[in-house]
mmCIF file of C-alpha atoms and ligand atoms in Angstrom:
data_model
loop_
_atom_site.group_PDB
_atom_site.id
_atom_site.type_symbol
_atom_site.label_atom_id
_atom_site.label_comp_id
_atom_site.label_asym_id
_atom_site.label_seq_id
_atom_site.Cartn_x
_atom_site.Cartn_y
_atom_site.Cartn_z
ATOM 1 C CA UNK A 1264 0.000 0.000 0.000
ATOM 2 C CA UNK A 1265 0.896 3.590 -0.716
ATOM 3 C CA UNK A 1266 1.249 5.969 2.630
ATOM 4 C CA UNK A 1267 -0.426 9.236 2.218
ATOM 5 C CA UNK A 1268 1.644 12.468 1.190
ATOM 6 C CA UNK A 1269 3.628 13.999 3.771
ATOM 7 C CA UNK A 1270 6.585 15.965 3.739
ATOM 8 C CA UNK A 1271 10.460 14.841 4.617
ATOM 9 C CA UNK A 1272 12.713 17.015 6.780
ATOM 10 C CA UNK A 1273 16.466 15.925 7.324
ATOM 11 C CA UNK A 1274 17.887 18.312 9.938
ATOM 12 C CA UNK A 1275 21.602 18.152 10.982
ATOM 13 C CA UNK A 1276 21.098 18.920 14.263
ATOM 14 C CA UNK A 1277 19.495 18.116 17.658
ATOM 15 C CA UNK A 1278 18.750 21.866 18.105
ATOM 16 C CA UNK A 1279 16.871 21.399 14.890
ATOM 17 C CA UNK A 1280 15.101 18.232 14.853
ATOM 18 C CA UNK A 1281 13.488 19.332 18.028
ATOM 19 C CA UNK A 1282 12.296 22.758 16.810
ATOM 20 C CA UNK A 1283 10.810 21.560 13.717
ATOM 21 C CA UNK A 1284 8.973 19.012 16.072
ATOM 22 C CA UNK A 1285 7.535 21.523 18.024
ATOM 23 C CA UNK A 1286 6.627 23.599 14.642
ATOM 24 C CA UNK A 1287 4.428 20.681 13.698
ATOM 25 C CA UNK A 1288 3.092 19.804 16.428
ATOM 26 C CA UNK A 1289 1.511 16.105 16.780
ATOM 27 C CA UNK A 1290 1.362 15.782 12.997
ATOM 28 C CA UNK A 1291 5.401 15.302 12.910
ATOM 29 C CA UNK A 1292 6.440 11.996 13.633
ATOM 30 C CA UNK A 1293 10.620 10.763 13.684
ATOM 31 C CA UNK A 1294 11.850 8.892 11.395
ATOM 32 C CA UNK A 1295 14.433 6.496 12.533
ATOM 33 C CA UNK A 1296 15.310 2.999 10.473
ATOM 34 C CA UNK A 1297 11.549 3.181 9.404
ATOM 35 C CA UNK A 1298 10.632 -0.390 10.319
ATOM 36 C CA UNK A 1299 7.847 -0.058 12.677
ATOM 37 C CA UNK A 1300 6.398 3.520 11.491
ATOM 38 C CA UNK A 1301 6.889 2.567 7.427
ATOM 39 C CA UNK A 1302 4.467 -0.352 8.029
ATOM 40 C CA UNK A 1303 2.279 1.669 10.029
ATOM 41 C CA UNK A 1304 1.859 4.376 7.149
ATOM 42 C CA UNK A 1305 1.575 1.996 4.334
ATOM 43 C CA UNK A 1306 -1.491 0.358 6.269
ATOM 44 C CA UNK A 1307 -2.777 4.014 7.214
ATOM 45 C CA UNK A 1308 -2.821 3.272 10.710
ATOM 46 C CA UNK A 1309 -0.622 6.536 10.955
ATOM 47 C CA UNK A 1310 -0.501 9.143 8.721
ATOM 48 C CA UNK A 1311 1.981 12.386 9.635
ATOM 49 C CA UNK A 1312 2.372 14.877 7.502
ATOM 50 C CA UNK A 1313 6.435 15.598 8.166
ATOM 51 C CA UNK A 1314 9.023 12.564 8.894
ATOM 52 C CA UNK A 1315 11.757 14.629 10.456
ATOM 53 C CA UNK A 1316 15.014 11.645 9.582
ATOM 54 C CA UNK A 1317 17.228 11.295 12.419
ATOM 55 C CA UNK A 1318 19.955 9.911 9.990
ATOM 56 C CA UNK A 1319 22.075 12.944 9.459
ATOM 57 C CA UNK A 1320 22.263 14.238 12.660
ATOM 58 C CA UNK A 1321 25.534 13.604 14.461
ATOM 59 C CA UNK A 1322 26.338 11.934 18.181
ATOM 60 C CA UNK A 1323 23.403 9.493 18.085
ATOM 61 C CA UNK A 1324 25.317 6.744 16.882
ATOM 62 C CA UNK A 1325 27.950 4.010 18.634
ATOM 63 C CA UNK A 1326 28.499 1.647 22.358
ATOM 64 C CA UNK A 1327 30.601 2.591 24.510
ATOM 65 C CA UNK A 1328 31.181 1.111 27.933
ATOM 66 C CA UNK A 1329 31.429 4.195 30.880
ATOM 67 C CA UNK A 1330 31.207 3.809 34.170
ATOM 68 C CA UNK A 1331 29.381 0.391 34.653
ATOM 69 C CA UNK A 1332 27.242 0.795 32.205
ATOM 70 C CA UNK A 1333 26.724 0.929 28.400
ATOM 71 C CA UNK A 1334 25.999 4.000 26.368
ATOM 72 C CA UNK A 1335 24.329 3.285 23.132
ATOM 73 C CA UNK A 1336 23.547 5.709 20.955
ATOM 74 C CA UNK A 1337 19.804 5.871 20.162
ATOM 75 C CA UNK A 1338 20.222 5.676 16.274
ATOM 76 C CA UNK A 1339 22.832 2.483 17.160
ATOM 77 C CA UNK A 1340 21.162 -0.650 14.804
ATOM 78 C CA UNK A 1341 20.165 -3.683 15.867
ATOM 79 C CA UNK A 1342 22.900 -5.382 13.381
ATOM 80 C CA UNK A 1343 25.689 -2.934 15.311
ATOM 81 C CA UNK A 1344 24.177 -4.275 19.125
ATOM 82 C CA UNK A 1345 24.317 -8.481 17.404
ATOM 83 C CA UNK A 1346 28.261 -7.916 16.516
ATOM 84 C CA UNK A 1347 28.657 -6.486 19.774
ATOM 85 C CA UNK A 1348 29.008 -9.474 22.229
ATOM 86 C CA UNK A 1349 29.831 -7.595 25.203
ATOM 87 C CA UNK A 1350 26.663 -6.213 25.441
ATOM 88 C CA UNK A 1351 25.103 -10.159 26.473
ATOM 89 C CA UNK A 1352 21.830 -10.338 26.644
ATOM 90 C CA UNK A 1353 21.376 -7.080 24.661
ATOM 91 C CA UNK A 1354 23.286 -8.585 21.458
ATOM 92 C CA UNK A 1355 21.721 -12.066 22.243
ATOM 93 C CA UNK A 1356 18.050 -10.515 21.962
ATOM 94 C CA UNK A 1357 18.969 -8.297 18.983
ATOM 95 C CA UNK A 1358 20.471 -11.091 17.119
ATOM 96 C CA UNK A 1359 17.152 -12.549 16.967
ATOM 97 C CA UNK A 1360 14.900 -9.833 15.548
ATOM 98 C CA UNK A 1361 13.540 -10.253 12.516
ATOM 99 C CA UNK A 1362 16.182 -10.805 9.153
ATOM 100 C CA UNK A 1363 19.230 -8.987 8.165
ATOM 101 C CA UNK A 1364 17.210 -6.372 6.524
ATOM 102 C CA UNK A 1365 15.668 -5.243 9.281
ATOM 103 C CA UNK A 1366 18.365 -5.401 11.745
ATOM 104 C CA UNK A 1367 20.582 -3.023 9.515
ATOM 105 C CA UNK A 1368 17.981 -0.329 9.113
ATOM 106 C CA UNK A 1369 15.838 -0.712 12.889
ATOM 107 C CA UNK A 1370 17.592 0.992 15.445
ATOM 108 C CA UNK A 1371 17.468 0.711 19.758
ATOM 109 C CA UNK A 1372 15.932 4.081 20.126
ATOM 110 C CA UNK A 1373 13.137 3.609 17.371
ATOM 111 C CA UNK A 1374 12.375 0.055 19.517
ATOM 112 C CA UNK A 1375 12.449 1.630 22.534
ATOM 113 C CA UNK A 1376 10.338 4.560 21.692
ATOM 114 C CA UNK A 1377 7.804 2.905 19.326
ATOM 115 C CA UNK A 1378 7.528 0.734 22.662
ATOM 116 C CA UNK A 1379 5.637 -2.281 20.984
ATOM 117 C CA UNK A 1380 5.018 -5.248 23.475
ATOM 118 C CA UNK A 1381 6.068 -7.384 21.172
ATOM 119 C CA UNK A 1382 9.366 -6.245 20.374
ATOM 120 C CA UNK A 1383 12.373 -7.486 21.515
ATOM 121 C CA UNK A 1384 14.435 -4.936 23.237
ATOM 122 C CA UNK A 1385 11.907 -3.467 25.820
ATOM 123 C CA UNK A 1386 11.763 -6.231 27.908
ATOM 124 C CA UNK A 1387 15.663 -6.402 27.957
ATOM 125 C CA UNK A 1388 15.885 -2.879 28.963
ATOM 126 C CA UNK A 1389 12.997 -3.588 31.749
ATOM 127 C CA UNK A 1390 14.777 -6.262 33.222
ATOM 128 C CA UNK A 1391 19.059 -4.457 32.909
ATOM 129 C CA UNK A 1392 16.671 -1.762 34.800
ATOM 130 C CA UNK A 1393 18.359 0.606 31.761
ATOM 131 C CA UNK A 1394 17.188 3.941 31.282
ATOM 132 C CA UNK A 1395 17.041 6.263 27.979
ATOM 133 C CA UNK A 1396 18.403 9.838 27.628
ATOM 134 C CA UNK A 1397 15.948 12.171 26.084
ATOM 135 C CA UNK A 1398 15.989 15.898 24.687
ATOM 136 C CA UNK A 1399 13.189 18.071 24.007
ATOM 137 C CA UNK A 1400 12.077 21.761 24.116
ATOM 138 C CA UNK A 1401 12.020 21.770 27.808
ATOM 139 C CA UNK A 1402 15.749 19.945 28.362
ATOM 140 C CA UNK A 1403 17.381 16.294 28.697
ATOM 141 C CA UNK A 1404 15.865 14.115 31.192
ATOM 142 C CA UNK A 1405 16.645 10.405 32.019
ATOM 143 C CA UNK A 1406 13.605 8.343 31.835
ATOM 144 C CA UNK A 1407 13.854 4.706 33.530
ATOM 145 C CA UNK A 1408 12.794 1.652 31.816
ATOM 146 C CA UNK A 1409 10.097 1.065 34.973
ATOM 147 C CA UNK A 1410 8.945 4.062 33.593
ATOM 148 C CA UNK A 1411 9.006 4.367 29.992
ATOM 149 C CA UNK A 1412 6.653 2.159 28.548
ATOM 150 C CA UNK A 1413 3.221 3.271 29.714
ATOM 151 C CA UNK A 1414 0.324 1.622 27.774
ATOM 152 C CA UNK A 1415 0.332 -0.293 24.019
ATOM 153 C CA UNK A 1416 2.761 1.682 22.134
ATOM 154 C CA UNK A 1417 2.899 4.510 24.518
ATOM 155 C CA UNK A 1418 5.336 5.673 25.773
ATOM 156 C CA UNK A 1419 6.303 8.262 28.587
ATOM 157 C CA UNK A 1420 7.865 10.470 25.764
ATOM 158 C CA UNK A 1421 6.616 13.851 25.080
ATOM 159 C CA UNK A 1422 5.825 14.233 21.604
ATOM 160 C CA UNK A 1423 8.765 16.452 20.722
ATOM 161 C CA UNK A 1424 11.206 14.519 22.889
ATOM 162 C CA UNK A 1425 14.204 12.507 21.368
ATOM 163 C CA UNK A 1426 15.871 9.629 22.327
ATOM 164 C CA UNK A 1427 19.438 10.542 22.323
ATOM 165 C CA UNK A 1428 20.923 7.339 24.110
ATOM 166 C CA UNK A 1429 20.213 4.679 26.388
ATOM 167 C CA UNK A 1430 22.368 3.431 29.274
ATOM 168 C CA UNK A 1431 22.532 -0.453 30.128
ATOM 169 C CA UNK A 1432 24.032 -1.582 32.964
ATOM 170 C CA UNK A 1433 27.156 -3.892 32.451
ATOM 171 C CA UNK A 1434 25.875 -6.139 35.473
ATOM 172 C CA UNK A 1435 28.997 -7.691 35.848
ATOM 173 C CA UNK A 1436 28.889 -11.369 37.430
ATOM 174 C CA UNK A 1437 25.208 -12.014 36.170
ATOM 175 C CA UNK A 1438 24.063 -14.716 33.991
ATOM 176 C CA UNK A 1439 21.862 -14.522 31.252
ATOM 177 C CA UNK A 1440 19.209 -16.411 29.705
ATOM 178 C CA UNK A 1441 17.121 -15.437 26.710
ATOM 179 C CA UNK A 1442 14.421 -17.109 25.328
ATOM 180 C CA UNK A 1443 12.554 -16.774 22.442
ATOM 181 C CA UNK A 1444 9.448 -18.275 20.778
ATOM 182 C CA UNK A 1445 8.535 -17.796 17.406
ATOM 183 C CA UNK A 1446 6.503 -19.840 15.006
ATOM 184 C CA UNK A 1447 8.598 -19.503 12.264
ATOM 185 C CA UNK A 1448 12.270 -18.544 12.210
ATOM 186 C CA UNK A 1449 12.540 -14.500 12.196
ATOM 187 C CA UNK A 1450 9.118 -13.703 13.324
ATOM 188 C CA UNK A 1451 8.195 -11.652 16.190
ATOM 189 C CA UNK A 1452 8.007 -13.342 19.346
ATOM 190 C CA UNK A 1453 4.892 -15.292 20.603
ATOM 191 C CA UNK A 1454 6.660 -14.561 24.405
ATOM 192 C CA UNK A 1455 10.073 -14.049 24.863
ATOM 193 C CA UNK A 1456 11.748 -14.173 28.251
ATOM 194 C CA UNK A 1457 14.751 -12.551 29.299
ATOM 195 C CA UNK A 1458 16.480 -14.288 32.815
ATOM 196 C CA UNK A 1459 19.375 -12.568 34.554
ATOM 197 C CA UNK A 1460 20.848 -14.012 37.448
ATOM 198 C CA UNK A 1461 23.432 -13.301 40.542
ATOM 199 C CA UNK A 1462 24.812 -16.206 42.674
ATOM 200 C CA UNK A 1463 25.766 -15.358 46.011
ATOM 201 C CA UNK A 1464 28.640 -16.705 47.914
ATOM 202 C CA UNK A 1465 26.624 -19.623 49.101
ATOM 203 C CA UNK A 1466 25.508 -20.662 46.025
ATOM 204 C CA UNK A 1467 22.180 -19.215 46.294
ATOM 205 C CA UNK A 1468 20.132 -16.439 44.099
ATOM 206 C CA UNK A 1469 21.384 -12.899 45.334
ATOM 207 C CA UNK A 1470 19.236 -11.131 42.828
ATOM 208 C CA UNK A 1471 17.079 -12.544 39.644
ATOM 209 C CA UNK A 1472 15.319 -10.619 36.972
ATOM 210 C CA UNK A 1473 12.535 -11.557 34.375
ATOM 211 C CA UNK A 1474 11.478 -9.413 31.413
ATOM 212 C CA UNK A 1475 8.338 -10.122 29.428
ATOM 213 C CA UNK A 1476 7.508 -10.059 26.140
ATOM 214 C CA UNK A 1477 4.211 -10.249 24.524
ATOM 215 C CA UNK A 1478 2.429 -10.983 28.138
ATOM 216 C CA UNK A 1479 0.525 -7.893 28.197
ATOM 217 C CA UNK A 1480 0.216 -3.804 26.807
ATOM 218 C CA UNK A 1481 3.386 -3.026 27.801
ATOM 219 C CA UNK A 1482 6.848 -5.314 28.330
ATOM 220 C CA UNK A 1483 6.189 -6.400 31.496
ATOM 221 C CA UNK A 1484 9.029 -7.811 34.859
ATOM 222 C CA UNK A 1485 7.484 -11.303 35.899
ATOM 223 C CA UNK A 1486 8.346 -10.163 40.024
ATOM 224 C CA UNK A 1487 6.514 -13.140 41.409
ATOM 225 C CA UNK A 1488 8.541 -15.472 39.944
ATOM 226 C CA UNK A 1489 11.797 -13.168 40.695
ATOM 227 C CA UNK A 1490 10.965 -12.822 44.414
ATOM 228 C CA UNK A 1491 10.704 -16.882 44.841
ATOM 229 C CA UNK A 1492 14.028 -16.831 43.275
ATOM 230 C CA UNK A 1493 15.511 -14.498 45.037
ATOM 231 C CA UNK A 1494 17.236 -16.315 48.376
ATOM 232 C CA UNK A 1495 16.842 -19.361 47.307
ATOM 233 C CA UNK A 1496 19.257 -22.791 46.008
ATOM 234 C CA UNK A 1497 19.664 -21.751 42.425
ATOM 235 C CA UNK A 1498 18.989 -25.372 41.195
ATOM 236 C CA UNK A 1499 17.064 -26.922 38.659
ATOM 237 C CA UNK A 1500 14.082 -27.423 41.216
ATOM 238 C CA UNK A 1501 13.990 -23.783 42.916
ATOM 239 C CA UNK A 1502 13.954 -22.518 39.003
ATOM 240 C CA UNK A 1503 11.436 -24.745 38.059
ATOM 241 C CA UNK A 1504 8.960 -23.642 41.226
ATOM 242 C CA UNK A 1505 9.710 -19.819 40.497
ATOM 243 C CA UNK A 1506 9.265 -20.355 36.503
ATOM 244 C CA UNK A 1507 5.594 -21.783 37.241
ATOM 245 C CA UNK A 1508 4.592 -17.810 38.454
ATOM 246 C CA UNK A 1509 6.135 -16.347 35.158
ATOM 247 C CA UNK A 1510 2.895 -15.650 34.455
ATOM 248 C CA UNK A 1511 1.406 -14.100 37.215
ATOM 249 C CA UNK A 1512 -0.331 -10.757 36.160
ATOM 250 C CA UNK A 1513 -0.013 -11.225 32.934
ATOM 251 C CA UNK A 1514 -2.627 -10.823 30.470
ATOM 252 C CA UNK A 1515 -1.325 -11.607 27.002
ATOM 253 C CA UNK A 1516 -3.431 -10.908 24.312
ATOM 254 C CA UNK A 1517 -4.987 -13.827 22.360
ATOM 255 C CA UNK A 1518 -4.233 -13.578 18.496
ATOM 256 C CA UNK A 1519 -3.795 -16.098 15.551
ATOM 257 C CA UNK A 1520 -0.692 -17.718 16.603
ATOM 258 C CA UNK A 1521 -2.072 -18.406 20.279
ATOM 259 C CA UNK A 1522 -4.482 -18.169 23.221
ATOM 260 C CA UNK A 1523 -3.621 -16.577 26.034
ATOM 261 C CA UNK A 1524 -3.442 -19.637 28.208
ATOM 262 C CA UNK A 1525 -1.479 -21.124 25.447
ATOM 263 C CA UNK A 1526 1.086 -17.797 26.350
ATOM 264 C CA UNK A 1527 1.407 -18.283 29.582
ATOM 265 C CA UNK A 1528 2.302 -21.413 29.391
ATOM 266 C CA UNK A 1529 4.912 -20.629 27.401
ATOM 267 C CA UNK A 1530 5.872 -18.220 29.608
ATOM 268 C CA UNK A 1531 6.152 -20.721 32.021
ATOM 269 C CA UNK A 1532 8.519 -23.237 30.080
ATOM 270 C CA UNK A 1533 10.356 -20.356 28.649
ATOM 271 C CA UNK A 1534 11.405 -18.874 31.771
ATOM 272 C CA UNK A 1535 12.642 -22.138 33.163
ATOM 273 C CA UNK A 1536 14.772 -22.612 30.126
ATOM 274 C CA UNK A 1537 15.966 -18.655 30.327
ATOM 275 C CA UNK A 1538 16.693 -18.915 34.072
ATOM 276 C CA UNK A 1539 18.815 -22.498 33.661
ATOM 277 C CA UNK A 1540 20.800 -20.811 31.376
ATOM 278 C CA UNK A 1541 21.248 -17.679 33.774
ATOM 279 C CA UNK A 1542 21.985 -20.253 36.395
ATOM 280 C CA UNK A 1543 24.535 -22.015 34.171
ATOM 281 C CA UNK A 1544 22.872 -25.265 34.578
HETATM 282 P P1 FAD B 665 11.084 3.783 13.252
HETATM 283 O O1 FAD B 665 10.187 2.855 12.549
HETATM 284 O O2 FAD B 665 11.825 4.771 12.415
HETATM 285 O O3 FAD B 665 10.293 4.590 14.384
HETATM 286 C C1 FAD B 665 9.411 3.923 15.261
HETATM 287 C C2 FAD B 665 8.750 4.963 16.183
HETATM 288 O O4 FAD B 665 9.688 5.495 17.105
HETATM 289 C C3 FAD B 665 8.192 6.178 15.426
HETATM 290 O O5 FAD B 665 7.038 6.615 16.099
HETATM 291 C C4 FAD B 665 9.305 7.214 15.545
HETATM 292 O O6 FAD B 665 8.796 8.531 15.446
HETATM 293 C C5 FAD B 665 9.852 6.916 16.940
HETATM 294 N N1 FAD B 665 11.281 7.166 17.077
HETATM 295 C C6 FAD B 665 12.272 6.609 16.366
HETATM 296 N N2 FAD B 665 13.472 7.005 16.832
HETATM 297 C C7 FAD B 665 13.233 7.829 17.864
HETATM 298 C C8 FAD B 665 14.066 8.544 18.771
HETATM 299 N N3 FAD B 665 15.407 8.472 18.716
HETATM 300 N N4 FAD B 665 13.465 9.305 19.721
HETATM 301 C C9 FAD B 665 12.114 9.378 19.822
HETATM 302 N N5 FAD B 665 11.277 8.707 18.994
HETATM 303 C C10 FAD B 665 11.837 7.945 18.030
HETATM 304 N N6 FAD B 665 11.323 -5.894 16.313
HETATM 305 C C11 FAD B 665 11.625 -6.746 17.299
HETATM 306 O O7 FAD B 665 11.984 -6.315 18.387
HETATM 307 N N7 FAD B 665 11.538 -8.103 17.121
HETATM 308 C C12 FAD B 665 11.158 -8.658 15.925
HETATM 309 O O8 FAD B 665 11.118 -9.878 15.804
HETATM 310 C C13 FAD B 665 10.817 -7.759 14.869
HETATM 311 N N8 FAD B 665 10.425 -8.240 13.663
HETATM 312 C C14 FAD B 665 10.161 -7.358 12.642
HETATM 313 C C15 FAD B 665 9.818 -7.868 11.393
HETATM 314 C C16 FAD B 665 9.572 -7.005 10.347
HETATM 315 C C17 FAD B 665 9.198 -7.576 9.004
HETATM 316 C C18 FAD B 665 9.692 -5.598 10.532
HETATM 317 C C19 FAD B 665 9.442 -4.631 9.406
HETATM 318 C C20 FAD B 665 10.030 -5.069 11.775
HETATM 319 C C21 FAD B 665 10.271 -5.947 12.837
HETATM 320 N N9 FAD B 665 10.639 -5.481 14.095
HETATM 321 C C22 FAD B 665 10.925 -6.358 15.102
HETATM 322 C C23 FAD B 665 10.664 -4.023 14.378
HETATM 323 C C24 FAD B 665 12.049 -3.455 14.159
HETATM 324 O O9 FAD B 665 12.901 -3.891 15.191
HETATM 325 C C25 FAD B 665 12.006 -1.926 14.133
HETATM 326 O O10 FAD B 665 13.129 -1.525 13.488
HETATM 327 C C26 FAD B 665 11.945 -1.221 15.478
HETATM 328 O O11 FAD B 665 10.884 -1.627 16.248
HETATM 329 C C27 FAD B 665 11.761 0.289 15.292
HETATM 330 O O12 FAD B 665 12.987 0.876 15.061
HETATM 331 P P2 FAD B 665 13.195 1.851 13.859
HETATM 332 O O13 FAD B 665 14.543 2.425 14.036
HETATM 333 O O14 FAD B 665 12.900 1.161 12.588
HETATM 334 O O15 FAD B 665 12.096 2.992 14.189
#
């Protein structure tokens, strides 16, 4: 399908991506690698009249790791985040989205922003506890991940805010897990589960975290299942009691592929498979 007409801006600066956002008000819309909001206008689900393209405009791009943590530039692709193993989980989970295509052209901040449920890379930033950087007409603010993704594809952004970079904890002397389920290679994720794990001295779980996808509206932290972790032998039979409450209060939406029971029981399995690899066992 053909998107309606609308007009193409390509500032080369921050300064001027953000005024021209203001300008336009709600009927200006980013344009980042284009692979969520290109579908969205061919299907005339959204229709802006200017795409302001983030391409040319310098300092968005590149990971670096600063003080515990990794800074990734918001227009960083998913292709750049796969060849970059350090990042763990994050390069694990990006590795699987979509095909090649799409990982050279979709980018962290358009994923993060456009803050589908179903997407990958939220539910990896909800359970690092990450954060994005964002610039608008009123100043740069951190936003946490507890706090960014709101409601289905909403996002706490103000309409002429930009994500300039987000900020992922190294979490040095975790394990990591990630599991996805897909019905056929390179589709989106039916769930996906993302397990990180801390061993204390003893042996047991010092900390464990659980991000969602596809369970609900928003990427969602499965905390019942992380607080009977948390204290507790990490073995294959303390995972596989905390796994069975991966899904409690969840409500994943029903659709062709499955039910929603059928999602939280994958939910379930998943997150005993995504913890046992945390756990190294
Ligand atoms: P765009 O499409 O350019 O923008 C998306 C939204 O975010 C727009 O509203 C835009 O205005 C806003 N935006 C973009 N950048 C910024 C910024 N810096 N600051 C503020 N707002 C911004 N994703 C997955 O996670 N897993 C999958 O399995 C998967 N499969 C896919 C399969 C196909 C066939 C396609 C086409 C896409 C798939 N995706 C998948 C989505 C893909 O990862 C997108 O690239 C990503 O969700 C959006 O990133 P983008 O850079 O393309 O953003």
């Amino acid at each position: 399908m053909i998107p309606a007409a609308f007009d193409y801006e390509a500032p080369e600066s921050l300064e001027e991506a953000i005024r021209m956002l203001r300008e336009n008000g709600e009927d200006a819309k980013l344009l980042a690698g284009g692979h969520s909001l290109l579908p969205l206008m061919k299907l005339r689900l959204a229709a802006p009249t200017v795409l302001i393209d983030l391409r040319r405009i310098p300092g968005l791009h590149g990971i670096q790791r600063e003080n515990g943590s990794w800074r990734v530039g918001a227009m960083t692709r998913h292709a750049d985040l796969e060849e970059t193993k350090e990042l763990g989980v994050v390069s694990r989970a990006a590795s699987l989205i979509a095909d090649q295509q799409v990982r050279h052209r979709g980018t962290i901040g358009g994923s993060l922003a456009h803050g589908d449920p179903a997407s990958d890379l939220p539910a990896v930033l909800l359970a690092t506890e990450g954060e994005v950087t964002a610039r608008g007409s009123g100043g740069q603010r951190t936003i946490a991940a507890a706090e960014l993704f709101q409601g289905y594809l909403t996002t706490a952004l103000a309409h002429d805010e930009v994500v300039t970079e987000v900020r992922i904890p190294t979490l040095d002397g975790y394990g990591v897990g990630y599991e996805k389920f897909t019905r056929r290679a390179e589709d989106w994720a039916m769930v996906g589960v993302c397990a990180l794990v801390k061993k204390a001295g003893d042996g047991s779980c010092e900390d464990g975290r659980i991000g969602l996808t596809h369970m609900g509206s928003t990427p969602l932290r499965a905390t019942a299942a992380e607080d009977a972790l948390r204290g507790h032998a990490l073995d294959a039979d303390s995972i596989a009691r905390a796994a069975e409450q991966a899904a409690e209060g969840t409500e994943p939406p029903g659709d062709l592929n499955a039910t929603p029971e059928y999602k939280r029981h994958l939910a379930r399995t998943l997150t005993r498979r995504a913890l046992m690899e945390a756990a190294g066992l």
